[in-house]
Coordinates of C-alpha atoms and ligand atoms in Angstrom, one line a residue:
Chain A
M66 CA -56.5 7.1 -54.1
K67 CA -60.1 7.7 -55.2
M68 CA -61.0 6.4 -58.7
T69 CA -64.0 7.8 -60.6
K70 CA -65.0 6.5 -64.0
I71 CA -66.2 9.5 -66.0
Y72 CA -66.7 7.9 -69.4
E73 CA -67.4 4.4 -70.6
G74 CA -67.6 3.7 -74.3
S75 CA -65.2 2.2 -76.8
H76 CA -62.6 3.4 -74.2
Q77 CA -62.7 4.6 -70.7
W78 CA -61.8 7.8 -68.8
V79 CA -60.9 7.5 -65.1
M80 CA -60.2 10.3 -62.7
F81 CA -57.8 9.7 -59.8
G82 CA -57.6 12.1 -56.9
R83 CA -58.4 12.9 -53.3
D84 CA -55.5 10.8 -52.1
P85 CA -55.8 10.3 -48.4
H86 CA -52.1 9.6 -48.0
R87 CA -51.1 12.9 -49.5
P88 CA -48.7 14.9 -47.3
E89 CA -50.5 17.9 -45.9
K90 CA -48.5 20.6 -47.5
I91 CA -48.8 19.3 -51.0
I92 CA -51.5 20.6 -53.2
D93 CA -54.2 18.1 -54.1
T94 CA -54.2 17.0 -57.7
N95 CA -56.4 15.2 -60.1
Q96 CA -54.9 12.7 -62.5
Y97 CA -56.7 11.4 -65.6
M98 CA -56.4 8.2 -67.5
V99 CA -57.7 7.1 -70.9
R100 CA -57.9 3.3 -71.1
T101 CA -58.3 1.5 -74.5
A102 CA -58.3 -2.3 -74.9
D103 CA -54.5 -2.5 -74.9
R104 CA -53.2 0.9 -74.2
C105 CA -53.3 3.5 -71.5
L106 CA -52.6 7.2 -71.4
L107 CA -52.0 9.1 -68.1
M108 CA -52.5 12.8 -68.1
D109 CA -50.7 15.0 -65.7
P110 CA -49.5 11.9 -63.7
G111 CA -48.5 14.1 -60.8
G112 CA -45.6 14.8 -58.4
I113 CA -43.0 12.5 -56.9
E114 CA -45.0 12.2 -53.6
L115 CA -48.0 10.9 -55.6
F116 CA -46.2 8.4 -57.7
A117 CA -46.7 5.3 -55.5
P118 CA -50.5 5.8 -54.8
M119 CA -51.1 6.8 -58.4
L120 CA -49.3 3.8 -59.9
A121 CA -50.9 1.5 -57.4
A122 CA -54.3 2.9 -58.4
V123 CA -53.6 2.5 -62.1
L124 CA -52.5 -1.1 -61.6
H125 CA -56.2 -1.8 -61.0
H126 CA -56.8 -0.9 -64.6
A127 CA -53.7 -1.7 -66.6
P128 CA -50.3 -3.5 -66.3
V129 CA -47.2 -1.4 -66.6
E130 CA -46.4 -2.6 -70.1
E131 CA -49.7 -1.2 -71.3
I132 CA -49.2 2.2 -69.9
T133 CA -47.9 3.5 -73.3
D134 CA -48.4 7.2 -73.1
L135 CA -47.9 10.0 -70.6
F136 CA -49.0 13.6 -71.2
A137 CA -47.9 16.7 -69.3
S138 CA -50.0 19.8 -69.8
H139 CA -47.0 21.9 -68.7
Q140 CA -43.8 21.6 -66.7
D141 CA -44.9 22.2 -63.1
P142 CA -43.8 19.9 -60.3
D143 CA -47.3 18.9 -59.3
I144 CA -47.9 17.9 -63.0
I145 CA -44.9 15.7 -63.8
S146 CA -42.0 15.7 -61.2
S147 CA -42.7 11.9 -61.0
L148 CA -41.3 11.5 -64.5
G149 CA -38.0 10.0 -63.3
L150 CA -39.9 7.3 -61.5
W151 CA -42.2 6.5 -64.4
D152 CA -39.0 6.3 -66.5
Q153 CA -37.9 3.4 -64.4
A154 CA -41.3 1.7 -64.2
L155 CA -42.6 1.8 -67.8
P156 CA -40.9 -0.3 -70.4
N157 CA -42.8 1.0 -73.4
A158 CA -43.8 4.6 -72.8
K159 CA -43.7 7.9 -74.6
L160 CA -44.2 11.3 -73.1
H161 CA -46.2 13.9 -75.0
A162 CA -45.1 17.3 -73.7
A163 CA -44.3 20.8 -75.1
Q164 CA -41.3 21.1 -77.3
L165 CA -40.5 24.3 -75.4
W166 CA -40.1 22.4 -72.2
E167 CA -38.1 19.4 -73.3
G168 CA -34.7 20.7 -72.0
F169 CA -36.4 21.5 -68.7
L170 CA -38.5 18.4 -68.2
R171 CA -35.5 16.1 -68.9
H172 CA -34.1 17.3 -65.5
F173 CA -36.6 15.0 -63.9
G174 CA -35.0 12.0 -65.6
C175 CA -36.3 10.8 -69.0
E176 CA -34.1 8.1 -70.6
A177 CA -36.2 5.0 -71.2
I178 CA -39.3 7.1 -72.0
E179 CA -39.3 8.6 -75.4
Y180 CA -40.0 12.4 -75.4
L181 CA -42.4 13.3 -78.1
P182 CA -42.2 17.1 -78.4
I183 CA -45.6 18.9 -79.0
P184 CA -45.2 21.9 -81.3
D185 CA -46.8 25.2 -80.3
H186 CA -49.9 24.6 -82.6
G187 CA -50.7 21.3 -80.8
G188 CA -51.4 17.9 -82.4
T189 CA -53.0 14.6 -81.7
I190 CA -52.4 11.5 -79.6
N191 CA -53.4 8.4 -81.3
L192 CA -54.1 5.5 -79.0
G193 CA -55.3 3.1 -81.8
S194 CA -59.0 3.0 -81.2
V195 CA -59.3 6.6 -80.2
E196 CA -57.6 9.8 -81.3
L197 CA -57.3 12.7 -78.9
Q198 CA -56.7 16.3 -79.8
I199 CA -53.9 18.3 -78.1
V200 CA -55.3 21.8 -77.7
P201 CA -53.0 24.8 -77.2
A202 CA -53.6 26.7 -74.0
H203 CA -50.4 28.8 -73.9
Y204 CA -50.0 31.1 -71.0
L205 CA -52.8 29.4 -69.1
H206 CA -50.8 29.4 -66.9
S207 CA -47.5 28.2 -68.4
S208 CA -45.9 29.8 -71.5
A209 CA -46.2 26.4 -73.3
N210 CA -49.3 24.7 -72.1
F211 CA -51.7 22.2 -73.7
H212 CA -55.1 20.6 -72.9
I213 CA -56.5 17.3 -74.2
Y214 CA -59.8 17.0 -75.9
D215 CA -61.6 13.7 -76.6
P216 CA -64.2 14.3 -79.3
Q217 CA -65.8 10.9 -78.7
A218 CA -66.2 11.2 -74.9
K219 CA -66.6 15.0 -75.2
I220 CA -64.2 15.6 -72.3
L221 CA -61.7 18.4 -72.1
M222 CA -58.8 17.8 -69.7
S223 CA -58.0 21.4 -68.9
G224 CA -54.9 21.4 -66.8
D225 CA -54.9 24.3 -64.3
V226 CA -57.8 26.0 -66.1
G227 CA -60.9 25.5 -63.9
A228 CA -58.8 24.6 -60.9
A229 CA -60.1 25.3 -57.4
L230 CA -58.5 25.1 -54.0
E231 CA -60.7 22.7 -52.0
A232 CA -60.9 21.1 -48.6
P233 CA -59.7 17.5 -48.5
G234 CA -62.2 14.9 -49.7
A235 CA -64.4 17.4 -51.6
P236 CA -66.8 15.9 -54.2
V237 CA -65.4 15.3 -57.7
F238 CA -68.1 17.3 -59.6
V239 CA -69.2 20.8 -59.1
D240 CA -72.8 20.6 -57.7
N241 CA -73.4 24.3 -57.0
F242 CA -71.7 26.6 -59.4
E243 CA -72.3 29.8 -57.5
A244 CA -70.9 28.4 -54.4
H245 CA -67.9 27.1 -56.3
I246 CA -66.8 30.5 -57.7
E247 CA -65.0 31.6 -54.6
K248 CA -62.8 28.5 -54.6
M249 CA -61.7 29.3 -58.1
R250 CA -61.3 33.1 -58.2
Y251 CA -58.0 33.6 -56.5
F252 CA -56.4 30.6 -58.3
H253 CA -57.3 32.1 -61.7
Q254 CA -56.5 35.7 -60.9
R255 CA -53.1 34.8 -59.5
W256 CA -51.9 31.9 -61.6
M257 CA -53.3 33.0 -65.0
P258 CA -51.3 35.8 -66.3
S259 CA -53.0 37.0 -69.5
N260 CA -56.5 38.1 -70.5
Q261 CA -55.4 37.9 -74.2
A262 CA -54.4 34.3 -73.8
K263 CA -57.6 33.6 -72.0
R264 CA -59.7 35.0 -74.8
A265 CA -57.8 33.0 -77.4
W266 CA -58.4 29.8 -75.4
L267 CA -62.1 30.6 -74.9
E268 CA -62.5 31.1 -78.6
R269 CA -60.9 27.8 -79.4
V270 CA -62.8 25.9 -76.7
R271 CA -66.2 27.3 -77.4
K272 CA -66.0 25.6 -80.8
L273 CA -65.7 22.2 -79.1
D274 CA -68.6 20.2 -77.7
V275 CA -67.5 19.8 -74.1
Q276 CA -69.6 17.7 -71.7
I277 CA -67.0 17.4 -69.0
L278 CA -64.3 20.0 -68.2
A279 CA -61.7 18.2 -66.2
P280 CA -59.1 20.4 -64.4
Q281 CA -56.0 19.2 -62.5
H282 CA -57.2 20.6 -59.1
G283 CA -60.6 20.8 -57.5
R284 CA -63.8 19.6 -59.2
M285 CA -64.9 18.7 -62.7
F286 CA -67.6 20.6 -64.5
K287 CA -70.4 18.7 -66.1
G288 CA -73.1 19.7 -68.7
D289 CA -74.3 23.3 -68.2
D290 CA -71.6 24.0 -65.6
V291 CA -69.1 23.9 -68.4
R292 CA -70.7 26.8 -70.2
R293 CA -71.1 28.6 -66.8
F294 CA -67.4 28.2 -66.2
L295 CA -66.5 29.5 -69.6
D296 CA -68.7 32.6 -69.1
W297 CA -67.4 33.2 -65.7
F298 CA -63.8 32.9 -66.9
E299 CA -64.4 35.2 -69.8
A300 CA -65.7 37.9 -67.4
L301 CA -62.9 37.5 -64.9
Q302 CA -59.9 39.8 -65.1
V303 CA -56.8 37.7 -64.7
G304 CA -53.2 38.5 -64.0
I305 CA -54.1 41.2 -61.5
A306 CA -54.0 39.6 -58.1
V307 CA -50.8 41.3 -57.0
Chain B
M148 CA -28.5 0.4 -50.7
Q149 CA -30.2 3.2 -48.8
I150 CA -31.0 6.8 -49.8
K151 CA -29.2 8.0 -46.7
Q152 CA -26.1 6.4 -47.9
T153 CA -26.2 8.0 -51.3
K154 CA -26.6 11.3 -49.5
S155 CA -23.3 10.9 -47.7
Q156 CA -21.9 9.7 -51.0
F157 CA -22.9 12.9 -52.6
V158 CA -21.2 14.9 -49.9
A159 CA -18.0 12.7 -50.2
V160 CA -17.9 13.0 -54.0
A161 CA -18.5 16.8 -53.8
S162 CA -15.7 17.2 -51.2
I163 CA -13.3 15.2 -53.4
A164 CA -14.0 17.7 -56.2
A165 CA -13.5 20.6 -53.9
E166 CA -10.2 19.2 -52.5
L167 CA -9.0 18.5 -56.1
S168 CA -9.6 22.0 -57.2
A169 CA -7.6 23.2 -54.2
V170 CA -4.8 20.9 -55.2
M171 CA -4.9 22.4 -58.6
E172 CA -4.5 25.9 -57.2
V173 CA -1.6 24.9 -55.1
A174 CA 0.1 23.2 -58.1
K175 CA -0.2 26.4 -60.0
E176 CA 1.4 28.2 -57.2
I177 CA 4.3 25.8 -57.2
S178 CA 4.7 26.4 -60.9
L179 CA 4.8 30.1 -60.3
A180 CA 7.3 29.7 -57.5
A181 CA 9.5 27.7 -59.9
A182 CA 9.4 30.5 -62.5
N183 CA 10.3 33.0 -59.7
A184 CA 13.2 30.9 -58.5
K185 CA 14.5 30.5 -62.0
A186 CA 14.6 34.2 -62.4
I187 CA 16.4 34.7 -59.1
A188 CA 18.9 31.9 -59.9
F189 CA 19.6 33.5 -63.3
R190 CA 20.4 36.8 -61.6
A191 CA 22.5 35.1 -59.0
G192 CA 24.6 33.5 -61.8
E193 CA 27.5 31.3 -60.6
K194 CA 26.5 31.6 -56.9
A195 CA 23.2 29.7 -57.6
K196 CA 24.4 27.3 -60.2
G197 CA 23.2 24.3 -58.3
F198 CA 19.8 25.9 -58.0
Q199 CA 18.9 26.2 -61.7
P200 CA 18.3 22.5 -62.5
I201 CA 16.2 22.3 -59.3
T202 CA 13.9 25.1 -60.5
D203 CA 13.3 23.2 -63.8
F204 CA 12.6 20.1 -61.8
I205 CA 10.1 21.9 -59.5
N206 CA 8.3 23.2 -62.6
E207 CA 8.1 19.6 -64.0
L208 CA 6.6 18.4 -60.8
A209 CA 4.0 21.1 -60.8
K210 CA 3.1 20.2 -64.4
D211 CA 2.8 16.5 -63.5
T212 CA 0.6 17.3 -60.6
I213 CA -1.7 19.5 -62.8
G214 CA -1.9 16.7 -65.4
L215 CA -2.8 14.1 -62.8
V216 CA -5.4 16.2 -61.1
N217 CA -7.0 16.9 -64.5
N218 CA -7.3 13.2 -65.1
I219 CA -8.6 12.6 -61.6
N220 CA -11.2 15.3 -62.0
D221 CA -12.7 13.2 -64.8
Y222 CA -12.9 10.3 -62.4
A223 CA -14.6 12.5 -59.8
F224 CA -17.1 13.6 -62.3
L225 CA -17.8 10.0 -63.3
L226 CA -18.3 9.1 -59.6
Y227 CA -20.7 12.0 -59.3
R228 CA -22.8 10.7 -62.3
L229 CA -22.8 7.2 -60.9
T230 CA -24.0 8.6 -57.6
V231 CA -26.9 10.5 -59.2
N232 CA -27.8 7.3 -61.0
E233 CA -27.6 5.3 -57.9
Q234 CA -29.7 7.8 -56.0
R235 CA -32.4 7.7 -58.7
L236 CA -32.4 3.9 -58.7
A237 CA -32.6 3.8 -54.9
E238 CA -35.5 6.2 -54.9
A239 CA -37.2 4.1 -57.6
C240 CA -36.7 0.8 -55.7
G241 CA -38.1 2.4 -52.6
R242 CA -41.2 3.9 -54.4
F243 CA -41.8 0.6 -56.3
E244 CA -41.9 -1.3 -53.0
Q245 CA -44.4 1.3 -51.7
V246 CA -46.5 0.7 -54.9
E247 CA -46.4 -3.1 -54.2
R248 CA -47.7 -2.6 -50.7
L249 CA -50.4 -0.1 -51.9
A250 CA -51.4 -2.2 -54.9
R251 CA -52.0 -5.4 -53.0
G252 CA -55.0 -7.1 -54.5
A253 CA -54.9 -4.9 -57.7
R254 CA -55.6 -6.8 -60.8
Y255 CA -52.2 -6.0 -62.5
A256 CA -50.1 -5.6 -59.3
E257 CA -47.8 -8.3 -60.5
S258 CA -46.8 -6.4 -63.6
L259 CA -44.5 -4.2 -61.6
A260 CA -42.3 -7.1 -60.5
G261 CA -40.3 -6.9 -63.7
P262 CA -39.4 -3.2 -63.4
L263 CA -38.6 -3.6 -59.7
Q264 CA -36.3 -6.4 -60.3
Q265 CA -34.6 -4.5 -63.1
A266 CA -34.2 -1.4 -61.0
R267 CA -32.6 -3.5 -58.3
Q268 CA -30.2 -5.2 -60.8
K269 CA -29.3 -1.8 -62.3
A270 CA -28.7 -0.5 -58.8
Q271 CA -26.3 -3.4 -58.0
A272 CA -24.5 -3.0 -61.3
G273 CA -24.1 0.7 -60.6
R274 CA -22.7 0.0 -57.2
R275 CA -20.2 -2.4 -58.6
E276 CA -19.1 0.1 -61.2
F277 CA -18.8 2.7 -58.5
T278 CA -16.7 0.5 -56.3
I279 CA -14.3 -0.2 -59.2
H280 CA -13.9 3.4 -60.0
V281 CA -13.3 4.3 -56.4
A282 CA -10.5 1.8 -56.2
E283 CA -9.0 3.2 -59.4
L284 CA -9.3 6.7 -58.0
L285 CA -7.5 5.7 -54.9
V286 CA -4.6 4.5 -57.1
K287 CA -4.6 7.8 -59.0
L288 CA -4.6 9.8 -55.8
A289 CA -1.5 7.8 -54.6
E290 CA 0.2 8.9 -57.8
V291 CA -0.5 12.6 -57.0
M292 CA 1.3 12.0 -53.7
H293 CA 4.5 11.1 -55.6
P294 CA 5.4 14.5 -57.1
A295 CA 4.3 16.2 -53.9
R296 CA 6.7 14.0 -51.9
A297 CA 9.5 14.5 -54.4
A298 CA 8.9 18.3 -54.1
R299 CA 9.6 18.1 -50.4
V300 CA 12.9 16.4 -50.9
I301 CA 13.8 18.9 -53.5
A302 CA 12.8 21.7 -51.2
A303 CA 15.3 20.4 -48.7
N304 CA 18.0 20.3 -51.4
S305 CA 17.1 23.8 -52.4
R306 CA 17.7 25.0 -48.9
I307 CA 21.3 23.6 -49.1
E308 CA 21.9 25.1 -52.5
A309 CA 20.4 28.4 -51.4
S310 CA 22.9 28.6 -48.5
Q311 CA 25.6 29.1 -51.1
A312 CA 23.9 31.9 -52.9
G313 CA 25.3 34.8 -50.9
E314 CA 23.0 37.8 -51.1
Y315 CA 20.4 35.7 -52.8
L316 CA 20.2 33.4 -49.9
Q317 CA 17.0 34.8 -48.5
S318 CA 14.9 34.9 -51.7
L319 CA 16.0 31.4 -52.7
Q320 CA 15.2 30.1 -49.2
A321 CA 11.8 31.7 -49.5
V322 CA 11.2 29.8 -52.7
A323 CA 12.3 26.5 -51.1
E324 CA 9.9 27.4 -48.2
S325 CA 6.9 28.0 -50.4
V326 CA 7.5 24.8 -52.5
D327 CA 7.7 22.8 -49.2
N328 CA 4.5 24.4 -48.0
A329 CA 2.7 23.8 -51.2
A330 CA 3.8 20.2 -51.3
Q331 CA 2.6 19.8 -47.7
I332 CA -0.8 21.2 -48.6
I333 CA -1.2 18.9 -51.6
N334 CA -0.3 16.0 -49.4
D335 CA -3.0 16.9 -46.8
K336 CA -5.6 17.5 -49.5
V337 CA -5.0 14.3 -51.2
H338 CA -5.1 12.5 -47.8
R339 CA -8.5 14.1 -47.2
C340 CA -9.7 12.8 -50.6
R341 CA -8.6 9.4 -49.8
S342 CA -10.3 9.3 -46.4
A343 CA -13.5 10.7 -48.0
L344 CA -13.4 7.8 -50.4
T345 CA -12.7 5.3 -47.6
V346 CA -15.9 6.5 -45.9
I347 CA -17.9 5.7 -49.0
N348 CA -16.3 2.2 -49.2
L349 CA -16.9 1.5 -45.5
A350 CA -20.6 2.5 -45.9
D351 CA -21.0 -0.1 -48.6
Ligands
FE2_129 FE1 -49.4 24.6 -63.0
FE2_130 FE1 -51.4 22.5 -61.1

């Protein structure tokens, strides 16, 4: 599993992805971690197949007892089907996930981990030295969907928004926005169902100072590419690819 | 404990549940046959006097069987839950071992030792609990055989009584026949449950 530090301040952000052991037919995913002095949040920790390489990678940064928080942007298997395994591995963890999905996500196994239901309007995740915002992103693409914004690091973890279908081993940042568009178009047209939801999200996100937009598939957007992405997404008609 | 084993365990536990619901159906049939026989014996009057207490007895047996099976169903459900639990733990142990291999040299690799040990202990405890419940279930299944066996004896008696029932001979004989058949089916099904359980125990 490749690890890339994307922010270093009073806390750290690390992106995990491009796992070379990933079985071929499984979509490649990016996992994100916020590490403080004594706590650790994993965002969209991934599917069952990814559990072992993911935890092995995290163990370079934190012991299991300090992995205190998990966040699932929505209920998809590539996001959180590993929950039942984290449930056995983490002695002190809480899961932040949509209230709407609680009865569904518990099918993955969630007994030791405490489920903290996120209401529709969002909320915060307090890791002690840093407070993260839970930003609503409903219907993008899941009916109850959230993103994580870190006002200190100016990073927005955007779940499936900004996702791209890439060749294995692709770079972790977009380096040529124009060339990247074709890798994103189908994903957004097909998986994102609602122009209305898209506009509501854009309005919310444009008010935030975002230096890095960090999606769950494909590459991250940095600096001006964040604005380019928002403009492109705004102009794109979604929910029409059938 | 392997994942392959819990798979065959799932199949075994599921087939027990299936056999049990079949036993239930048959027990209900017996109960119906008893009610039928009672009506015929009533019409036959004096000629089927010896038959009347038998029909009551058949009905009792059917009720006993239904009660026992209900009780056993709870056991089967418990075994299913224990199997799910075991499967989860087996999966966790396997994945944790994979993490240990992949995390060799990682700064905090050691921290997973606790959860791994715990998962192994829970898996062992679950297995022990499972084995105990399987043994208890085997005893309960033996109990279901009793009314079924008694029903066969009674069916034989019924035939003798039926032979004295004149024009009702045929219908009463048919009742005896169907009770005998049903009892035989229950016997077979319960046997199958027991051998399914034995397979699990042997795999241990
Ligand atoms: Fe998704
Ligand atoms: Fe996804």
